[in-house]
Amino acid sequence: MSFSHNDSSFARFIGSSLETLSNEHSIAYHLLCTQLASCSILLVVDGETVALVFDGNGAHFLSELHNPTVRLRASRRTILDVIDARLTLYEAVIADSIVLEGNIDDLVAFHDGLLTYIQGAIRCPSFPALLDHFRYASTS
Amino acid sequence: MAGLPATNGQRLAIRKLTLDGESQTGDMSAYLIAQTDHFHAPPLLDPRANWHKEWHHFCIVSSDIQVILNFNLSGDIRPEAPPGAQLTRVILLVREGCWDGDVDSILPRDSVFRPGVIDLHFGHNSVRFENGIFKLSAALQDRPVGLVLQLRPIALPMLMRNNVPIGLGTINWLVVPRLVASGTVTVGRQVHILNEAPTYHDHNWGSWLWGQDFAWEWGFALPDHVDVPWSLVFDRTLNRRRSHILESKLALWKNSELRRVFTQSEIKVLPAGHLSVTRLPKFPRVMALVAPEFTTDIPRYLDISAAAGADSLLCHFEARDVAQIIIPNETDLGITVLNEVTGHLELEGNVKGELVHMQGGAIFEFLTQ
């Protein structure tokens, strides 16, 4: 999957961030792929859908996904609220600002993978610029 | 050899002027600080140059606001970082009922310090030492928090840790236990005007990696009233599980003079209870995602007793609030948590035939996993 430079879609943010993670913190990237190898994930953010599967070779974007094992629905504003600690992840889920669907094992794997993604992201030199771009695209 | 230890000249100057009981003056304090408190460039040929860490730390404990300001330099150990690359950050936390603040990253090209001189410019933030006075200026990038302060030392510095092993490296720790701060601290639309507010300063430098096998607990206490002569600094380093004490020290100053230092087995520490808070602010804020807990194992009370010969001290610290600075480990994907705990300390004892009594504001820091 490729993204144009000016693409402000959520798919572009996810694609760029995974590419950055792969380039700048390969340990976290490979751990993430291992943790999510059993999952097919559908992210729905402000109506935009992003479908992902993972295997030992990395993350793969799908054009469509009918029966994801994990489905997450949220808004960009909620994602930024969680990143900026105006909401905790727990509060966002309890308030249905982030809706997660899946069986418990898949949700646990997704949670582990999300933590690994964040642990890697905070160690990548290029992530602040990616986040700035996402923030700008989400608020402008 | 890891780290840049204090030089023999620095050690001798401090020992001579703080332990020999010579007359103390502001000039001496200014001289010692100017000689010892400047930043050290890591040796580029040292294979552990990128382990280098160094910071200036300032804490203000006035009655209506507490401030923690840290000018922080850290070697960049990320694989793509060039040898000697450094990350620069300014940490500014304020507590006026609740906590605000942030950890600002500063571009390397905007970070300047002059070796041998206390003159730091991290972006628009600065620390200078001129005519015996620290001049601080700081303002956060994304939060409405800033300060412009002048700090006047009123106690002589002491080298609390001299190349002390931590993890696979070493740390040096220079304290200026007591200063008074004047100027302004701005939080949103609230301007706090400080007039000789009780203040603490230290300077750490050395080489280690976050996540290695160490922890520390340290704190200071300053009297509420300027005419009370006593001030106090406590420190101990431990293994990461905090099951084994590596080094302990408790130092007492009377006015400007270092009065007594207790070490190692002379010191007993007894924690009691756990601090309970309804909110647990974490900085940088994004780190709340990887450390979402609202609970800690910070003691509600900490009793520190020290005795040697005829001298004894008893410190009773009551923790009241906490904010966490969360650092990504450099050894794994875990984190290290610096718990910045504000509270109140009562001190009683007898040193060199003199009764000791003091109570006042205190900040303790507990390093946990």
Short mmCIF file of C-alpha atoms in Angstrom, two decimals:
data_model
loop_
_atom_site.label_atom_id
_atom_site.label_comp_id
_atom_site.label_asym_id
_atom_site.label_seq_id
_atom_site.Cartn_x
_atom_site.Cartn_y
_atom_site.Cartn_z
CA MET A 1 0.00 0.00 0.00
CA SER A 2 1.43 3.40 -0.90
CA PHE A 3 0.53 6.85 0.30
CA SER A 4 0.98 10.23 -1.29
CA HIS A 5 2.95 12.81 0.62
CA ASN A 6 -0.06 15.05 1.11
CA ASP A 7 -2.37 12.22 2.07
CA SER A 8 -3.83 13.05 5.47
CA SER A 9 -5.85 9.87 5.78
CA PHE A 10 -5.71 7.72 8.88
CA ALA A 11 -4.49 4.87 6.68
CA ARG A 12 -1.53 6.99 5.66
CA PHE A 13 -0.71 7.72 9.30
CA ILE A 14 -0.87 4.03 10.22
CA GLY A 15 1.15 3.02 7.16
CA SER A 16 3.83 5.65 7.75
CA SER A 17 4.04 4.88 11.44
CA LEU A 18 4.47 1.14 10.87
CA GLU A 19 7.12 1.83 8.23
CA THR A 20 8.89 4.16 10.68
CA LEU A 21 8.69 1.56 13.41
CA SER A 22 10.15 -1.05 11.07
CA ASN A 23 13.02 1.25 10.08
CA GLU A 24 13.82 2.82 13.43
CA HIS A 25 12.92 0.19 16.02
CA SER A 26 12.86 -3.17 14.33
CA ILE A 27 12.74 -5.07 17.64
CA ALA A 28 9.43 -3.45 18.56
CA TYR A 29 8.12 -3.90 15.02
CA HIS A 30 8.84 -7.62 14.93
CA LEU A 31 7.45 -8.11 18.43
CA LEU A 32 4.30 -6.26 17.36
CA CYS A 33 3.92 -8.50 14.31
CA THR A 34 4.37 -11.60 16.45
CA GLN A 35 1.84 -10.44 19.03
CA LEU A 36 -0.75 -9.66 16.36
CA ALA A 37 -0.05 -12.64 14.10
CA SER A 38 -3.32 -14.27 15.08
CA CYS A 39 -5.38 -11.14 14.53
CA SER A 40 -7.08 -9.46 11.64
CA ILE A 41 -7.82 -5.87 12.57
CA LEU A 42 -10.30 -3.37 11.29
CA LEU A 43 -9.78 0.20 12.44
CA VAL A 44 -12.68 2.59 11.84
CA VAL A 45 -11.68 6.17 12.55
CA ASP A 46 -14.16 8.93 11.75
CA GLY A 47 -15.73 6.54 9.26
CA GLU A 48 -12.47 5.73 7.44
CA THR A 49 -11.62 2.03 7.53
CA VAL A 50 -8.17 0.53 7.69
CA ALA A 51 -7.81 -3.26 7.48
CA LEU A 52 -4.63 -4.93 8.69
CA VAL A 53 -3.24 -8.39 9.14
CA PHE A 54 0.15 -9.35 10.54
CA ASP A 55 2.52 -12.26 10.02
CA GLY A 56 6.19 -13.04 10.47
CA ASN A 57 7.07 -10.83 7.51
CA GLY A 58 5.32 -7.74 8.75
CA ALA A 59 2.05 -5.81 8.53
CA HIS A 60 -0.16 -6.04 5.47
CA PHE A 61 -2.96 -3.72 4.45
CA LEU A 62 -6.07 -5.25 2.97
CA SER A 63 -8.54 -3.50 0.72
CA GLU A 64 -11.40 -5.08 2.61
CA LEU A 65 -11.92 -7.33 5.60
CA HIS A 66 -15.27 -8.93 6.31
CA ASN A 67 -14.75 -10.78 9.55
CA PRO A 68 -12.02 -9.08 11.57
CA THR A 69 -11.01 -10.70 14.81
CA VAL A 70 -10.66 -7.23 16.33
CA ARG A 71 -12.63 -4.14 15.40
CA LEU A 72 -11.81 -0.69 16.83
CA ARG A 73 -13.98 2.35 16.29
CA ALA A 74 -12.94 5.81 17.44
CA SER A 75 -12.56 9.41 16.34
CA ARG A 76 -9.33 11.28 15.69
CA ARG A 77 -10.26 13.63 18.51
CA THR A 78 -10.52 10.73 20.95
CA ILE A 79 -7.18 9.34 19.80
CA LEU A 80 -5.55 12.72 20.41
CA ASP A 81 -7.31 13.03 23.77
CA VAL A 82 -5.78 9.71 24.80
CA ILE A 83 -2.32 10.61 23.46
CA ASP A 84 -2.43 13.92 25.32
CA ALA A 85 -3.80 12.26 28.50
CA ARG A 86 -7.02 14.25 28.55
CA LEU A 87 -8.61 10.81 28.62
CA THR A 88 -7.12 7.55 29.75
CA LEU A 89 -7.50 4.59 27.45
CA TYR A 90 -9.65 3.00 30.15
CA GLU A 91 -11.91 6.06 30.39
CA ALA A 92 -12.25 6.22 26.60
CA VAL A 93 -13.32 2.57 26.42
CA ILE A 94 -15.74 2.85 29.35
CA ALA A 95 -17.31 5.95 27.76
CA ASP A 96 -17.60 4.15 24.40
CA SER A 97 -15.41 6.82 22.85
CA ILE A 98 -13.28 3.90 21.78
CA VAL A 99 -15.31 0.81 20.94
CA LEU A 100 -13.47 -2.47 20.83
CA GLU A 101 -15.01 -5.70 19.59
CA GLY A 102 -13.49 -9.16 19.55
CA ASN A 103 -13.08 -12.21 21.69
CA ILE A 104 -11.08 -11.84 24.84
CA ASP A 105 -7.92 -13.56 23.60
CA ASP A 106 -7.80 -11.42 20.49
CA LEU A 107 -8.46 -8.25 22.49
CA VAL A 108 -5.63 -9.15 24.88
CA ALA A 109 -3.31 -9.72 21.92
CA PHE A 110 -4.43 -6.40 20.41
CA HIS A 111 -3.76 -4.62 23.71
CA ASP A 112 -0.30 -6.18 23.95
CA GLY A 113 0.41 -5.17 20.37
CA LEU A 114 -0.84 -1.64 20.97
CA LEU A 115 1.50 -1.27 23.96
CA THR A 116 4.42 -2.56 21.91
CA TYR A 117 3.53 -0.14 19.11
CA ILE A 118 3.56 2.76 21.61
CA GLN A 119 6.75 1.56 23.34
CA GLY A 120 8.44 1.48 19.96
CA ALA A 121 6.94 4.77 18.81
CA ILE A 122 8.24 6.73 21.79
CA ARG A 123 11.75 5.53 20.92
CA CYS A 124 11.64 6.45 17.20
CA PRO A 125 13.25 9.78 16.28
CA SER A 126 10.80 10.33 13.42
CA PHE A 127 7.61 9.72 15.38
CA PRO A 128 7.14 13.25 16.78
CA ALA A 129 6.95 14.64 13.24
CA LEU A 130 4.47 11.93 12.24
CA LEU A 131 2.33 12.76 15.25
CA ASP A 132 2.53 16.47 14.47
CA HIS A 133 1.28 15.74 10.96
CA PHE A 134 -1.56 13.61 12.30
CA ARG A 135 -2.44 16.30 14.83
CA TYR A 136 -2.41 19.00 12.19
CA ALA A 137 -4.49 16.92 9.79
CA SER A 138 -6.97 16.10 12.54
CA THR A 139 -7.54 19.63 13.76
CA SER A 140 -7.30 21.73 10.60
CA MET B 1 36.08 3.83 33.39
CA ALA B 2 32.53 5.00 32.99
CA GLY B 3 31.45 8.55 33.57
CA LEU B 4 33.26 11.72 34.32
CA PRO B 5 34.02 11.81 38.02
CA ALA B 6 34.56 14.98 39.91
CA THR B 7 38.14 16.09 39.45
CA ASN B 8 40.56 15.98 42.33
CA GLY B 9 40.55 19.76 42.36
CA GLN B 10 36.78 19.86 42.63
CA ARG B 11 36.75 17.31 45.44
CA LEU B 12 39.50 18.99 47.38
CA ALA B 13 37.94 22.41 47.04
CA ILE B 14 34.58 21.18 48.28
CA ARG B 15 35.99 19.13 51.14
CA LYS B 16 38.26 21.89 52.30
CA LEU B 17 35.59 24.53 52.28
CA THR B 18 32.68 22.45 53.57
CA LEU B 19 34.20 20.09 56.10
CA ASP B 20 37.02 22.06 57.69
CA GLY B 21 34.62 24.39 59.38
CA GLU B 22 36.22 27.48 57.93
CA SER B 23 34.25 30.67 57.88
CA GLN B 24 31.67 30.55 55.13
CA THR B 25 30.81 33.44 52.89
CA GLY B 26 28.75 34.05 49.82
CA ASP B 27 32.00 34.50 47.93
CA MET B 28 33.10 30.99 48.88
CA SER B 29 29.78 29.57 47.82
CA ALA B 30 29.94 31.42 44.53
CA TYR B 31 33.51 30.27 43.96
CA LEU B 32 32.72 26.62 44.69
CA ILE B 33 29.62 26.59 42.54
CA ALA B 34 31.40 28.26 39.65
CA GLN B 35 34.23 25.72 39.90
CA THR B 36 32.12 22.60 40.18
CA ASP B 37 28.61 23.08 38.84
CA HIS B 38 29.26 23.49 35.11
CA PHE B 39 28.29 20.86 32.53
CA HIS B 40 30.85 18.28 31.39
CA ALA B 41 31.26 17.30 27.78
CA PRO B 42 31.41 13.50 27.49
CA PRO B 43 34.74 12.23 26.17
CA LEU B 44 34.13 11.40 22.52
CA LEU B 45 36.66 8.57 22.53
CA ASP B 46 34.94 6.85 25.43
CA PRO B 47 33.09 3.81 24.00
CA ARG B 48 30.34 4.69 26.44
CA ALA B 49 30.14 8.34 25.40
CA ASN B 50 26.51 7.87 24.41
CA TRP B 51 25.73 6.66 27.94
CA HIS B 52 26.51 10.12 29.26
CA LYS B 53 23.77 11.81 31.26
CA GLU B 54 23.79 15.12 32.97
CA TRP B 55 21.29 17.58 34.41
CA HIS B 56 20.75 20.66 36.48
CA HIS B 57 17.82 20.22 38.83
CA PHE B 58 16.02 22.95 40.74
CA CYS B 59 13.14 22.59 43.23
CA ILE B 60 11.18 25.40 44.85
CA VAL B 61 8.92 24.68 47.81
CA SER B 62 7.08 27.92 48.52
CA SER B 63 3.81 27.85 50.42
CA ASP B 64 1.56 28.34 47.40
CA ILE B 65 3.50 26.65 44.61
CA GLN B 66 6.07 23.93 44.16
CA VAL B 67 8.31 23.91 41.10
CA ILE B 68 10.58 21.27 39.62
CA LEU B 69 12.84 22.42 36.80
CA ASN B 70 15.36 20.17 35.10
CA PHE B 71 17.79 20.97 32.27
CA ASN B 72 18.60 17.54 30.95
CA LEU B 73 21.24 16.21 28.58
CA SER B 74 21.30 12.54 27.63
CA GLY B 75 23.45 10.61 25.19
CA ASP B 76 21.45 9.23 22.28
CA ILE B 77 21.91 5.45 22.23
CA ARG B 78 19.51 4.78 19.39
CA PRO B 79 21.23 2.74 16.68
CA GLU B 80 21.12 5.44 14.04
CA ALA B 81 22.50 8.12 16.37
CA PRO B 82 26.04 9.30 15.57
CA PRO B 83 28.73 8.93 18.26
CA GLY B 84 28.41 11.65 20.86
CA ALA B 85 24.86 12.59 19.80
CA GLN B 86 22.85 14.00 22.67
CA LEU B 87 19.19 14.54 23.43
CA THR B 88 18.26 17.73 25.22
CA ARG B 89 15.14 18.18 27.29
CA VAL B 90 13.68 20.74 29.64
CA ILE B 91 11.34 19.39 32.30
CA LEU B 92 9.17 21.92 34.09
CA LEU B 93 6.52 20.77 36.56
CA VAL B 94 4.52 23.03 38.82
CA ARG B 95 2.05 22.17 41.56
CA GLU B 96 -0.45 24.72 42.73
CA GLY B 97 -3.18 22.44 44.07
CA CYS B 98 -2.78 20.21 41.04
CA TRP B 99 0.12 19.52 38.71
CA ASP B 100 0.85 21.08 35.36
CA GLY B 101 3.94 20.98 33.23
CA ASP B 102 5.61 19.05 30.49
CA VAL B 103 8.80 17.57 29.13
CA ASP B 104 10.01 19.61 26.15
CA SER B 105 12.49 18.16 23.68
CA ILE B 106 14.93 20.69 22.32
CA LEU B 107 16.58 20.38 18.93
CA PRO B 108 20.31 19.63 19.23
CA ARG B 109 21.15 22.70 17.12
CA ASP B 110 19.33 24.87 19.66
CA SER B 111 21.17 23.45 22.68
CA VAL B 112 24.31 25.21 23.78
CA PHE B 113 26.42 24.95 26.89
CA ARG B 114 29.86 26.35 27.46
CA PRO B 115 32.25 23.84 29.05
CA GLY B 116 33.73 25.16 32.26
CA VAL B 117 31.06 27.82 32.69
CA ILE B 118 27.54 27.61 34.07
CA ASP B 119 25.82 28.94 30.99
CA LEU B 120 23.18 26.70 29.42
CA HIS B 121 20.84 27.61 26.62
CA PHE B 122 18.38 24.86 25.75
CA GLY B 123 16.24 26.54 23.13
CA HIS B 124 14.79 29.67 24.74
CA ASN B 125 15.38 28.21 28.22
CA SER B 126 18.54 29.14 30.09
CA VAL B 127 20.58 28.75 33.25
CA ARG B 128 23.37 31.20 33.99
CA PHE B 129 25.44 31.75 37.09
CA GLU B 130 26.64 35.31 37.45
CA ASN B 131 27.99 37.14 40.48
CA GLY B 132 27.00 34.31 42.79
CA ILE B 133 23.41 34.17 41.53
CA PHE B 134 21.66 31.57 39.37
CA LYS B 135 19.51 33.20 36.72
CA LEU B 136 16.83 30.88 35.34
CA SER B 137 14.46 31.44 32.48
CA ALA B 138 12.12 28.75 31.16
CA ALA B 139 8.81 28.51 29.32
CA LEU B 140 7.12 25.38 28.05
CA GLN B 141 6.28 25.01 24.37
CA ASP B 142 2.73 23.67 24.67
CA ARG B 143 1.65 24.53 28.22
CA PRO B 144 1.16 28.00 29.71
CA VAL B 145 3.89 27.54 32.29
CA GLY B 146 7.00 29.67 32.60
CA LEU B 147 9.34 31.26 35.08
CA VAL B 148 11.98 33.92 35.45
CA LEU B 149 13.91 33.53 38.69
CA GLN B 150 17.07 34.50 40.46
CA LEU B 151 18.43 32.00 42.98
CA ARG B 152 20.85 32.99 45.70
CA PRO B 153 22.72 30.13 47.40
CA ILE B 154 22.79 30.35 51.19
CA ALA B 155 24.48 27.02 51.93
CA LEU B 156 27.68 25.57 50.61
CA PRO B 157 27.62 22.79 48.02
CA MET B 158 28.53 19.20 48.73
CA LEU B 159 29.47 16.29 46.50
CA MET B 160 26.92 13.73 47.75
CA ARG B 161 27.88 11.03 45.25
CA ASN B 162 31.36 10.78 43.82
CA ASN B 163 31.52 8.28 40.98
CA VAL B 164 29.08 5.98 42.77
CA PRO B 165 28.32 2.81 40.80
CA ILE B 166 24.78 2.53 39.43
CA GLY B 167 23.88 -0.24 37.05
CA LEU B 168 26.88 -0.74 34.80
CA GLY B 169 27.97 2.87 35.13
CA THR B 170 28.55 5.60 37.65
CA ILE B 171 26.94 8.80 38.87
CA ASN B 172 28.16 12.01 40.45
CA TRP B 173 25.84 14.24 42.42
CA LEU B 174 26.60 17.76 43.57
CA VAL B 175 24.03 19.45 45.81
CA VAL B 176 23.49 23.05 46.73
CA PRO B 177 21.02 22.28 49.50
CA ARG B 178 19.63 25.68 50.21
CA LEU B 179 19.00 28.73 48.08
CA VAL B 180 16.36 31.42 48.01
CA ALA B 181 14.41 32.15 44.84
CA SER B 182 12.96 35.48 43.80
CA GLY B 183 11.06 36.27 40.64
CA THR B 184 7.93 35.04 38.94
CA VAL B 185 6.36 31.71 38.09
CA THR B 186 3.44 31.90 35.67
CA VAL B 187 0.83 29.17 35.35
CA GLY B 188 -1.97 30.07 32.95
CA ARG B 189 -3.20 33.46 34.07
CA GLN B 190 -1.85 33.08 37.58
CA VAL B 191 1.39 34.88 38.31
CA HIS B 192 3.18 33.78 41.47
CA ILE B 193 5.62 36.35 42.75
CA LEU B 194 8.32 34.67 44.80
CA ASN B 195 10.38 36.52 47.34
CA GLU B 196 13.22 34.44 48.75
CA ALA B 197 11.29 31.18 48.46
CA PRO B 198 13.03 28.03 49.81
CA THR B 199 14.88 26.35 46.97
CA TYR B 200 17.11 23.33 46.37
CA HIS B 201 19.52 22.67 43.50
CA ASP B 202 21.60 19.73 42.37
CA HIS B 203 23.71 18.65 39.44
CA ASN B 204 24.06 15.02 38.36
CA TRP B 205 26.39 13.62 35.76
CA GLY B 206 27.69 10.21 34.83
CA SER B 207 27.24 7.27 32.51
CA TRP B 208 24.57 4.62 32.74
CA LEU B 209 21.54 3.32 30.88
CA TRP B 210 18.00 3.62 32.12
CA GLY B 211 16.75 0.14 32.86
CA GLN B 212 20.01 -1.15 34.32
CA ASP B 213 20.05 -2.72 37.76
CA PHE B 214 19.66 0.27 40.06
CA ALA B 215 17.13 2.42 41.84
CA TRP B 216 17.39 5.44 44.05
CA GLU B 217 15.51 7.34 46.72
CA TRP B 218 16.51 10.84 47.64
CA GLY B 219 14.98 13.94 49.06
CA PHE B 220 15.58 17.26 50.69
CA ALA B 221 13.84 19.39 53.29
CA LEU B 222 14.00 23.11 53.81
CA PRO B 223 12.62 25.08 56.74
CA ASP B 224 9.44 27.07 56.39
CA HIS B 225 11.09 30.05 58.04
CA VAL B 226 14.28 31.61 56.75
CA ASP B 227 15.64 32.15 60.25
CA VAL B 228 15.65 28.41 60.99
CA PRO B 229 19.24 27.34 60.29
CA TRP B 230 18.79 23.67 59.39
CA SER B 231 18.48 21.99 56.00
CA LEU B 232 18.74 18.36 55.03
CA VAL B 233 19.48 16.07 52.07
CA PHE B 234 18.94 12.30 52.05
CA ASP B 235 19.97 9.74 49.46
CA ARG B 236 20.29 6.05 48.98
CA THR B 237 20.92 3.91 45.94
CA LEU B 238 19.57 0.39 45.67
CA ASN B 239 19.33 -2.44 43.22
CA ARG B 240 16.41 -2.25 40.81
CA ARG B 241 14.24 -4.57 42.91
CA ARG B 242 15.01 -2.32 45.87
CA SER B 243 15.92 -5.36 47.93
CA HIS B 244 19.55 -4.39 48.48
CA ILE B 245 20.93 -1.05 49.64
CA LEU B 246 24.11 -0.02 47.86
CA GLU B 247 24.81 3.36 49.40
CA SER B 248 23.16 5.70 51.94
CA LYS B 249 23.85 9.23 53.02
CA LEU B 250 22.12 11.83 55.17
CA ALA B 251 23.62 15.31 55.29
CA LEU B 252 22.68 18.14 57.63
CA TRP B 253 23.58 21.79 57.14
CA LYS B 254 23.40 24.55 59.70
CA ASN B 255 23.08 27.86 57.90
CA SER B 256 25.70 27.72 55.15
CA GLU B 257 27.89 25.09 56.81
CA LEU B 258 27.77 21.34 56.40
CA ARG B 259 27.25 20.19 59.99
CA ARG B 260 27.07 16.40 59.86
CA VAL B 261 27.05 13.54 57.38
CA PHE B 262 25.70 10.12 58.31
CA THR B 263 26.44 7.21 56.02
CA GLN B 264 25.61 3.58 55.32
CA SER B 265 24.63 1.54 58.38
CA GLU B 266 24.29 4.66 60.51
CA ILE B 267 21.03 5.29 58.64
CA LYS B 268 17.78 3.38 59.02
CA VAL B 269 14.78 3.94 56.75
CA LEU B 270 11.30 2.84 57.71
CA PRO B 271 8.45 3.35 55.23
CA ALA B 272 4.83 3.14 56.37
CA GLY B 273 1.57 2.97 54.40
CA HIS B 274 1.11 3.93 50.79
CA LEU B 275 0.36 7.29 49.27
CA SER B 276 -3.11 7.32 47.76
CA VAL B 277 -4.04 9.92 45.15
CA THR B 278 -7.14 10.39 43.00
CA ARG B 279 -5.14 11.48 39.95
CA LEU B 280 -1.58 10.56 39.10
CA PRO B 281 -0.20 12.97 36.51
CA LYS B 282 2.43 11.52 34.20
CA PHE B 283 4.93 13.42 32.11
CA PRO B 284 5.38 13.38 29.15
CA ARG B 285 1.61 12.89 28.96
CA VAL B 286 1.80 10.30 26.20
CA MET B 287 3.59 7.99 28.63
CA ALA B 288 0.30 7.47 30.47
CA LEU B 289 -0.47 5.01 27.66
CA VAL B 290 2.33 2.70 28.73
CA ALA B 291 2.02 3.39 32.47
CA PRO B 292 -1.71 3.83 33.06
CA GLU B 293 -1.71 2.82 36.72
CA PHE B 294 -3.17 5.16 39.32
CA THR B 295 -1.47 3.33 42.13
CA THR B 296 2.12 3.40 43.30
CA ASP B 297 4.13 1.84 46.09
CA ILE B 298 5.25 5.23 47.35
CA PRO B 299 5.23 5.29 51.14
CA ARG B 300 2.77 7.61 52.85
CA TYR B 301 5.32 8.16 55.58
CA LEU B 302 9.06 7.71 55.63
CA ASP B 303 10.96 7.72 58.91
CA ILE B 304 14.69 8.16 58.46
CA SER B 305 16.79 7.81 61.58
CA ALA B 306 20.53 8.24 61.83
CA ALA B 307 22.83 7.72 64.76
CA ALA B 308 26.59 7.70 65.25
CA GLY B 309 28.35 8.34 68.52
CA ALA B 310 26.49 11.01 70.44
CA ASP B 311 24.83 12.41 67.33
CA SER B 312 21.39 11.41 66.18
CA LEU B 313 18.64 12.61 63.85
CA LEU B 314 15.06 11.54 63.26
CA CYS B 315 13.28 12.68 60.10
CA HIS B 316 9.56 12.09 59.62
CA PHE B 317 8.45 12.70 56.01
CA GLU B 318 4.77 12.79 55.15
CA ALA B 319 4.05 12.41 51.44
CA ARG B 320 1.15 14.49 50.17
CA ASP B 321 1.14 14.43 46.38
CA VAL B 322 3.03 12.90 43.49
CA ALA B 323 3.68 13.37 39.80
CA GLN B 324 5.55 10.88 37.66
CA ILE B 325 8.25 11.47 35.08
CA ILE B 326 8.36 8.38 32.91
CA ILE B 327 11.50 7.44 31.03
CA PRO B 328 11.72 4.77 28.32
CA ASN B 329 14.31 2.20 29.30
CA GLU B 330 17.40 2.10 27.14
CA THR B 331 17.96 -1.58 27.83
CA ASP B 332 14.54 -3.00 26.92
CA LEU B 333 10.99 -1.94 26.05
CA GLY B 334 10.13 -1.20 29.68
CA ILE B 335 10.05 2.06 31.58
CA THR B 336 11.65 3.74 34.56
CA VAL B 337 9.44 5.93 36.73
CA LEU B 338 10.67 8.92 38.70
CA ASN B 339 8.05 9.63 41.37
CA GLU B 340 8.30 13.28 42.38
CA VAL B 341 6.69 13.40 45.80
CA THR B 342 5.86 16.63 47.57
CA GLY B 343 5.30 16.65 51.29
CA HIS B 344 6.31 17.86 54.70
CA LEU B 345 9.21 16.85 56.87
CA GLU B 346 9.82 17.18 60.60
CA LEU B 347 13.37 16.87 61.87
CA GLU B 348 14.59 16.44 65.42
CA GLY B 349 17.87 15.39 66.91
CA ASN B 350 21.09 16.26 68.59
CA VAL B 351 24.30 16.96 66.68
CA LYS B 352 27.61 18.01 68.20
CA GLY B 353 25.85 18.82 71.45
CA GLU B 354 23.27 21.02 69.78
CA LEU B 355 19.54 20.37 69.61
CA VAL B 356 18.23 20.16 66.06
CA HIS B 357 14.65 21.00 65.23
CA MET B 358 13.17 21.90 61.89
CA GLN B 359 10.00 21.46 59.91
CA GLY B 360 9.26 22.45 56.38
CA GLY B 361 8.57 21.60 52.79
CA ALA B 362 10.24 18.60 51.23
CA ILE B 363 10.39 16.82 47.91
CA PHE B 364 11.44 13.20 47.69
CA GLU B 365 12.11 11.24 44.51
CA PHE B 366 11.57 7.50 44.34
CA LEU B 367 12.82 5.67 41.27
CA THR B 368 10.66 2.64 40.49
CA GLN B 369 10.07 0.30 37.59
#
